[in-house]
Short mmCIF file of C-alpha atoms in Angstrom, two decimals:
data_model
loop_
_atom_site.label_atom_id
_atom_site.label_comp_id
_atom_site.label_asym_id
_atom_site.label_seq_id
_atom_site.Cartn_x
_atom_site.Cartn_y
_atom_site.Cartn_z
CA MET Q 1 342.65 161.48 17.34
CA LYS Q 2 346.27 161.08 18.21
CA ALA Q 3 347.57 162.58 21.47
CA LEU Q 4 350.25 165.20 21.06
CA THR Q 5 353.56 164.06 22.45
CA VAL Q 6 356.67 166.09 23.09
CA GLN Q 7 359.37 164.73 20.90
CA ARG Q 8 363.08 165.05 21.50
CA GLY Q 9 364.29 168.43 20.31
CA SER Q 10 360.80 169.88 20.16
CA PHE Q 11 360.26 173.62 20.32
CA ALA Q 12 358.96 173.46 23.92
CA GLN Q 13 361.99 171.51 25.10
CA ARG Q 14 364.38 173.92 23.40
CA VAL Q 15 362.64 176.88 25.05
CA ARG Q 16 362.94 175.25 28.49
CA THR Q 17 366.64 174.48 27.90
CA TRP Q 18 367.33 178.02 26.68
CA ALA Q 19 365.53 179.51 29.70
CA ALA Q 20 367.51 177.36 32.14
CA MET Q 21 370.82 178.26 30.49
CA THR Q 22 369.93 181.96 30.46
CA VAL Q 23 369.09 181.97 34.17
CA SER Q 24 372.35 180.12 34.96
CA THR Q 25 374.34 182.63 32.92
CA ILE Q 26 372.68 185.58 34.67
CA VAL Q 27 373.43 184.08 38.08
CA VAL Q 28 377.11 183.58 37.15
CA VAL Q 29 377.41 187.10 35.76
CA ILE Q 30 375.78 188.65 38.83
CA GLY Q 31 378.07 186.63 41.08
CA ALA Q 32 381.14 187.89 39.24
CA PHE Q 33 380.13 191.49 38.67
CA GLY Q 34 377.12 192.16 40.85
CA THR Q 35 379.08 193.85 43.62
CA PRO Q 36 380.34 197.23 42.45
CA ALA Q 37 383.96 198.07 43.21
CA GLN Q 38 384.23 200.28 46.25
CA ALA Q 39 386.06 203.55 45.79
CA ALA Q 40 389.15 203.78 47.96
CA SER Q 41 388.57 205.98 50.97
CA VAL Q 42 391.01 208.65 52.13
CA VAL Q 43 393.15 207.43 55.01
CA TRP Q 44 395.17 210.61 55.35
CA GLN Q 45 395.23 213.98 53.62
CA GLY Q 46 397.77 216.74 53.94
CA ARG Q 47 401.05 218.18 52.80
CA LEU Q 48 404.14 216.01 52.89
CA VAL Q 49 406.82 218.22 54.39
CA SER Q 50 410.44 217.06 54.32
CA TRP Q 51 411.81 216.56 57.81
CA TYR Q 52 415.41 217.28 56.84
CA TYR Q 53 414.56 220.23 54.61
CA GLU Q 54 411.80 221.57 56.81
CA ASP Q 55 410.59 224.25 54.39
CA LYS Q 56 410.27 221.82 51.48
CA CYS Q 57 407.09 220.05 50.39
CA LEU Q 58 406.62 217.10 48.09
CA SER Q 59 404.91 218.32 44.96
CA ASN Q 60 404.18 217.42 41.36
CA ASN Q 61 402.56 218.76 38.23
CA LEU Q 62 400.95 217.35 35.12
CA SER Q 63 404.23 216.45 33.39
CA THR Q 64 405.04 213.38 35.54
CA ASP Q 65 407.67 215.23 37.59
CA VAL Q 66 407.85 214.83 41.36
CA TYR Q 67 410.02 217.28 43.25
CA THR Q 68 410.51 219.20 46.46
CA THR Q 69 409.56 222.84 46.51
CA LEU Q 70 408.86 225.60 48.99
CA CYS Q 71 405.63 224.94 50.86
CA SER Q 72 403.89 228.13 49.72
CA GLY Q 73 400.52 227.46 48.15
CA VAL Q 74 398.64 224.19 48.36
CA GLN Q 75 397.38 223.03 44.96
CA TYR Q 76 400.19 220.63 44.10
CA HIS Q 77 401.36 220.03 47.66
CA VAL Q 78 398.37 218.20 49.12
CA TRP Q 79 398.30 214.41 48.95
CA ASN Q 80 395.64 211.85 49.76
CA LEU Q 81 396.83 208.49 51.03
CA MET Q 82 394.02 206.15 50.00
CA SER Q 83 392.90 202.96 51.71
CA ASP Q 84 394.17 200.92 48.74
CA GLY Q 85 397.66 202.43 49.10
CA GLN Q 86 397.55 204.95 46.28
CA LEU Q 87 399.11 208.31 47.07
CA ILE Q 88 397.17 210.85 45.01
CA ASN Q 89 397.99 214.52 44.51
CA THR Q 90 394.81 216.53 45.02
CA GLY Q 91 395.92 219.30 42.66
CA SER Q 92 397.08 217.28 39.66
CA GLY Q 93 395.01 214.16 40.31
CA ASP Q 94 398.11 212.06 39.63
CA CYS Q 95 399.39 209.13 41.65
CA LEU Q 96 402.88 208.82 43.06
CA SER Q 97 404.79 205.91 41.54
CA SER Q 98 408.27 204.41 41.61
CA ASN Q 99 410.34 201.61 40.21
CA PRO Q 100 413.20 199.40 41.43
CA ASN Q 101 415.99 201.79 40.39
CA GLY Q 102 414.79 204.43 42.82
CA THR Q 103 413.22 206.91 40.42
CA VAL Q 104 409.97 208.45 41.61
CA TYR Q 105 407.46 210.00 39.24
CA SER Q 106 403.74 210.66 38.94
CA VAL Q 107 401.25 208.71 36.88
CA ALA Q 108 397.91 209.92 35.54
CA ALA Q 109 395.08 208.79 37.79
CA SER Q 110 393.38 207.04 34.87
CA THR Q 111 396.51 204.95 34.35
CA CYS Q 112 397.08 204.42 38.05
CA ALA Q 113 393.70 202.79 38.45
CA THR Q 114 394.61 200.13 35.88
CA HIS Q 115 397.91 199.10 37.45
CA THR Q 116 398.61 197.17 40.60
CA THR Q 117 402.35 197.70 40.99
CA TRP Q 118 404.51 200.69 41.83
CA HIS Q 119 401.54 202.85 42.85
CA LYS Q 120 400.94 201.41 46.31
CA TRP Q 121 402.40 202.94 49.44
CA LYS Q 122 402.30 202.35 53.15
CA LYS Q 123 403.34 204.48 56.07
CA ALA Q 124 404.92 203.78 59.45
CA TYR Q 125 404.78 206.14 62.40
CA TYR Q 126 407.79 206.90 64.53
CA THR Q 127 407.28 209.88 66.80
CA GLY Q 128 404.58 212.49 66.47
CA ASN Q 129 403.71 212.93 62.82
CA LEU Q 130 407.04 211.67 61.51
CA THR Q 131 406.30 209.17 58.80
CA LEU Q 132 408.36 206.80 56.70
CA ILE Q 133 406.64 206.22 53.36
CA GLN Q 134 407.47 202.93 51.64
CA ASN Q 135 406.52 201.62 48.22
CA THR Q 136 404.96 198.20 48.72
CA ASP Q 137 406.34 196.79 45.46
CA SER Q 138 409.84 198.23 45.15
CA ARG Q 139 410.32 198.13 48.95
CA LEU Q 140 412.06 201.50 48.70
CA CYS Q 141 411.26 204.39 50.97
CA LEU Q 142 410.43 207.83 49.66
CA SER Q 143 413.39 210.14 50.11
CA SER Q 144 414.60 213.50 48.88
CA ASN Q 145 417.23 216.16 49.05
CA ALA Q 146 416.80 219.88 48.51
CA THR Q 147 415.50 219.41 44.96
CA ASP Q 148 415.20 215.74 43.98
CA VAL Q 149 412.81 213.00 45.05
CA PHE Q 150 413.83 209.35 44.88
CA GLY Q 151 413.52 206.00 46.59
CA THR Q 152 416.19 204.64 48.92
CA SER Q 153 416.56 201.55 51.05
CA CYS Q 154 414.39 201.76 54.15
CA ASP Q 155 417.20 200.15 56.12
CA THR Q 156 419.50 203.11 55.50
CA THR Q 157 419.31 206.00 57.94
CA HIS Q 158 418.64 209.18 56.00
CA ASP Q 159 416.98 212.15 57.65
CA GLN Q 160 415.44 213.11 54.34
CA GLN Q 161 413.39 209.90 54.28
CA PHE Q 162 411.15 211.33 56.97
CA TRP Q 163 408.16 213.49 56.15
CA TRP Q 164 405.65 215.38 58.20
CA TRP Q 165 402.00 214.94 57.35
CA SER Q 166 400.70 218.46 57.96
#
């Protein structure tokens, strides 16, 4: 009786090769995607009140507009500054965004999560709660007048660049 020998390309060898490749693939996939993305935590929440126009709050609605309005009510006046730099309106769910020409607008949260530019902000304290809010990509600071919201150079002294977090 002849002894059975494993020949090159036999079924057993192919199964062992397939198993080894499958395990390697699983390890690579787990390494790349095994850690779930952490949701950004809230760094600061409150109304952004214009320092120069003290009765004006930064607000927005669901039509991409960002504007200053009287601080009555809270739904579209409350903003969350997230740990990843997104500035999210708690009423509309939209993110504050800007571009290099100084225009400021809001972006749907679903869109904001898929972009890495123009939606990130940082803040710098001066005295008390006075805050200068700067876009990390355009390098412009959030500014406003009695009705409009826009970005201006952070090197320029404008009272309306300053906002109270309240």
